[in-house]
XYZ file of C-alpha atoms in Angstrom:
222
model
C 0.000 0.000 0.000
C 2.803 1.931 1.099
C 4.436 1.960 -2.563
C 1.229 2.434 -4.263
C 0.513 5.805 -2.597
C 4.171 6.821 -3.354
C 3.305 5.965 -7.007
C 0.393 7.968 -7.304
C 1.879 10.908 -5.228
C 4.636 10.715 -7.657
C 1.604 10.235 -10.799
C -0.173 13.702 -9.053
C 3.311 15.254 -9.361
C 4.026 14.574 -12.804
C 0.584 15.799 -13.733
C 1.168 18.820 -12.132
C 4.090 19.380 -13.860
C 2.560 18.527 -17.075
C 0.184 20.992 -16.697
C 2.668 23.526 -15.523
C 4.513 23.379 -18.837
C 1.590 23.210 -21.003
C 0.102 26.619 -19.229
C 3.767 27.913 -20.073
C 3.701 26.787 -23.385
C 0.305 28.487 -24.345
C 1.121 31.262 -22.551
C 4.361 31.988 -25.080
C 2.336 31.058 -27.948
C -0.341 33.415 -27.133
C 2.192 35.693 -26.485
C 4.117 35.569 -29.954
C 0.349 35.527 -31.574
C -0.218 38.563 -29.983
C 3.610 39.855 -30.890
C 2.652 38.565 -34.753
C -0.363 40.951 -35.053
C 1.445 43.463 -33.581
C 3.875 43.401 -36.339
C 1.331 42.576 -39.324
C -0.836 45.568 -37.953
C 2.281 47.875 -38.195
C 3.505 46.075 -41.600
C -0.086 47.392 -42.547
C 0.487 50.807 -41.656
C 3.461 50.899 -43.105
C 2.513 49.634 -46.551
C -0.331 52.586 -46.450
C 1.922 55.301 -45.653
C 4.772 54.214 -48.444
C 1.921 53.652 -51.040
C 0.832 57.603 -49.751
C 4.748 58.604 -50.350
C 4.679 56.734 -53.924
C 1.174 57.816 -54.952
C 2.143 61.601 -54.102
C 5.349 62.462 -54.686
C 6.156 65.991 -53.562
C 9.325 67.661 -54.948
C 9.966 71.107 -56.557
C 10.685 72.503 -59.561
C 12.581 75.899 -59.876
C 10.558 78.233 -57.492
C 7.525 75.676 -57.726
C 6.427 73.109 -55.225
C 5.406 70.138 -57.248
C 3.085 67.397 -56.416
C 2.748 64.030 -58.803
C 4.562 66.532 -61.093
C 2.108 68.916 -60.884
C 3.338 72.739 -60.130
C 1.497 74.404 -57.528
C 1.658 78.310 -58.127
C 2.270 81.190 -60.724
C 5.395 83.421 -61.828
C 6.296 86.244 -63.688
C 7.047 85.011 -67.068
C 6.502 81.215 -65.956
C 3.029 80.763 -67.309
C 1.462 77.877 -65.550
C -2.075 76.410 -66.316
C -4.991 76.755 -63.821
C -5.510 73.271 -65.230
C -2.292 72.308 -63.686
C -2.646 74.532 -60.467
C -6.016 72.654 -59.699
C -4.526 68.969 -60.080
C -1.762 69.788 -57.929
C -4.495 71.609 -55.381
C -6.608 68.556 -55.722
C -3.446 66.021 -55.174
C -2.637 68.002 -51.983
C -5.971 67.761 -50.725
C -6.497 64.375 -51.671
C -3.599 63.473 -49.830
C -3.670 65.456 -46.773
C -7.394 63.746 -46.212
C -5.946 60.325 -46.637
C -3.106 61.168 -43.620
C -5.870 62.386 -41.543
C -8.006 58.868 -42.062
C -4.719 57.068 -41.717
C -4.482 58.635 -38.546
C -8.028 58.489 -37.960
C -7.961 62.290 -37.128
C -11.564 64.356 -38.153
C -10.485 67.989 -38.498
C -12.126 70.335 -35.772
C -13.105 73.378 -37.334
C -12.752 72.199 -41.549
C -13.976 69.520 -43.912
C -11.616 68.140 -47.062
C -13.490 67.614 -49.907
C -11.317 66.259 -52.509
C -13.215 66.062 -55.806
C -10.196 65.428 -58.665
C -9.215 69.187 -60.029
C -12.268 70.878 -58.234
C -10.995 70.121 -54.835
C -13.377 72.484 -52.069
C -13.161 73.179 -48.326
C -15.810 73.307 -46.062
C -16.475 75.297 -42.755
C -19.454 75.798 -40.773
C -20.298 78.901 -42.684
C -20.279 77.307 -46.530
C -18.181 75.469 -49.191
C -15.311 77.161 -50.815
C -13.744 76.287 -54.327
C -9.883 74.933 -54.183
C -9.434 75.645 -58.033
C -9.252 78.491 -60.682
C -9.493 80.004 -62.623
C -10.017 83.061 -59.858
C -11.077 86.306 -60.528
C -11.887 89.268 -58.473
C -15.034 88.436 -57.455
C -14.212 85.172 -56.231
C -11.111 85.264 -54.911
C -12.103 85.579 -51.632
C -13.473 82.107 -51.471
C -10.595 80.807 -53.343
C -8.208 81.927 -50.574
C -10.805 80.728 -47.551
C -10.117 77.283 -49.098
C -6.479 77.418 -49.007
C -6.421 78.982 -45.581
C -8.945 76.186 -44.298
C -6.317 73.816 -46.262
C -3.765 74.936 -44.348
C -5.401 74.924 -41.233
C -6.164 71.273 -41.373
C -2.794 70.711 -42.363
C -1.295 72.629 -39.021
C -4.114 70.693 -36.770
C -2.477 67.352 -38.315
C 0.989 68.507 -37.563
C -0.361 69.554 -34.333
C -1.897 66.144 -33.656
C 1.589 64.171 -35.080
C 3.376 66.203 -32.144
C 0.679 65.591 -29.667
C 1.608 61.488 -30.573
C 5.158 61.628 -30.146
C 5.051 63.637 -26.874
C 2.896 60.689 -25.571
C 5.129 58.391 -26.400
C 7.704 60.250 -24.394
C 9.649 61.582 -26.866
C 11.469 64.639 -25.602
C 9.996 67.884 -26.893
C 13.465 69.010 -28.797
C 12.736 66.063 -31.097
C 9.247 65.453 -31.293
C 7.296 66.152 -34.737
C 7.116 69.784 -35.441
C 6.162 71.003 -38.838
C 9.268 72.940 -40.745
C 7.356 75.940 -41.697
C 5.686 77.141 -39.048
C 1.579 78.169 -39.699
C -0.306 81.216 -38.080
C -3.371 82.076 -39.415
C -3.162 82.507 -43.721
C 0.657 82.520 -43.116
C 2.934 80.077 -43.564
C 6.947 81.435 -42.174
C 5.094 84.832 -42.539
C 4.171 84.280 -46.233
C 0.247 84.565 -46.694
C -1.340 81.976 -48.800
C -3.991 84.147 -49.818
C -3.483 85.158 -53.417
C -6.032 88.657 -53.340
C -3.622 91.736 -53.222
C -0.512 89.606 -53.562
C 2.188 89.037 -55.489
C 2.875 85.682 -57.833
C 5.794 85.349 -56.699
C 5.147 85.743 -53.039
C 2.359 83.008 -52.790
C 4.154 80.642 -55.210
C 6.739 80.262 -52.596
C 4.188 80.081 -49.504
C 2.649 77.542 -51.538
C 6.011 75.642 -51.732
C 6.479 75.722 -48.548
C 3.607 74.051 -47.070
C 4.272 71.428 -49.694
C 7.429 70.790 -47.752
C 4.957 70.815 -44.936
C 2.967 67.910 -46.733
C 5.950 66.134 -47.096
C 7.422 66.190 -44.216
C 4.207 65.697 -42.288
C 3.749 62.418 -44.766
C 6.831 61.203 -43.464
C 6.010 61.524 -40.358
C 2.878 58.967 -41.021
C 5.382 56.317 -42.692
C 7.234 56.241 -39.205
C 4.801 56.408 -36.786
C-alpha cells in the first residue's frame, strides 16, 4: 500500500508538472500571436503610408512646389495652367485627407473635400472652391479654401506632435512642422493670393508642400 501511494503521489506530481509546462507553453504562444499581429498591424500601416509617399510624390521645380509633377503656383514670365494649379491643389488635398483617415484624425473646425481638379473646403459657414481660374469676385473664397487647407494641415501637424510627446519623446525632437503656420501665413508668407504678389504666394505655396511632405513622413514612421 505503502508503494502504491508513493506511485500515485509521484503520478499527481508529474501531472502537475505537465500541466505547468503546457500553461507555459500556451502562454508563449499566445504571447508571440499577440507579438505577430502586432507586427502585421504595423507592416499594414506601413505599406499605407509608403503607397501615400509613392502615390504623391512631392518635390519642386525651380521656385515651384510640385506634387505628382504637378506645379502648384504662378510666376512672372513662368506661365502655368490653372488646369495644372487645380490637379496639384486637388493632389494636396487628396492626400492630406488620406493622412488624416490614416491617422483616424476628423479635423475640428474644416472639412476636405477632394473632388479630382475641383478640390473644395468646407467650414461651418459654406463650401469654398480649391481651383481656378479666380477672378476678383471670387477670390475671396478661393483663398478661404487654401487657408482652411492649411489649417487642417497645421491641426495634423499639431496632432503628429501631440503622438510623439505621448510616447515620451522629448519635446526638442518630437514632430514639429518645418514651416511654421499662423493664421493665412505660412513662415510669414500669406497663402492668400487677393492683393498679392505671384511670386510671393508661389513660394508660400512651396512651402507648405514641404509641410505635406514632411508631415507624410512623419505617417510612414509612426
Amino acid at each position: 500500500e505503502a508503494s502504491v501511494a508513493l506511485l500515485e503521489e509521484a503520478h499527481h506530481h508529474a501531472m502537475n508538472a505537465h500541466h505547468l509546462e503546457l500553461h507555459d507553453h500556451l502562454e508563449e504562444r499566445d504571447y508571440v500571436l499577440r507579438q505577430l499581429d502586432v507586427a502585421n498591424a504595423q507592416l499594414q500601416v506601413l505599406r499605407c503610408a509608403n503607397v501615400l509617399e509613392d502615390a504623391f510624390h512631392i518635390w519642386h521645380d525651380g521656385p515651384f512646389g510640385t506634387i505628382s509633377g504637378f506645379r502648384l503656383g504662378r510666376m512672372p514670365g513662368i506661365p502655368v495652367e490653372w488646369d495644372e494649379i487645380n490637379a496639384a491643389w486637388g493632389q494636396a488635398c487628396l492626400l492630406l485627407q488620406s493622412l488624416a483617415n490614416h491617422c483616424r484624425v476628423t479635423f475640428t473646425q474644416h472639412r476636405l473635400l477632394p473632388m479630382g481638379s475641383t478640390p473644395r473646403v468646407a467650414d461651418r459657414k459654406g463650401v469654398y472652391e480649391l481651383y481656378g481660374p479666380v477672378n476678383v469676385f471670387w477670390s475671396a473664397r478661393y483663398d478661404r479654401a487654401m487657408v482652411g487647407f492649411l489649417a487642417c494641415l497645421d491641426e495634423l501637424g499639431s496632432f503628429a506632435r501631440s503622438k510623439d510627446l505621448a510616447r515620451g519623446v522629448p519635446s526638442t525632437d518630437a514632430f514639429a512642422l518645418p514651416h511654421r503656420i499662423e493664421g493665412d501665413r505660412i513662415d510669414g508668407k500669406t497663402i492668400k493670393l487677393s492683393l498679392n504678389r505671384n511670386e510671393l504666394w508661389t513660394a508660400a505655396l512651396k512651402l507648405m508642400l514641404t509641410d505635406l511632405k514632411i508631415l507624410t513622413g512623419w505617417c510612414s514612421g509612426s
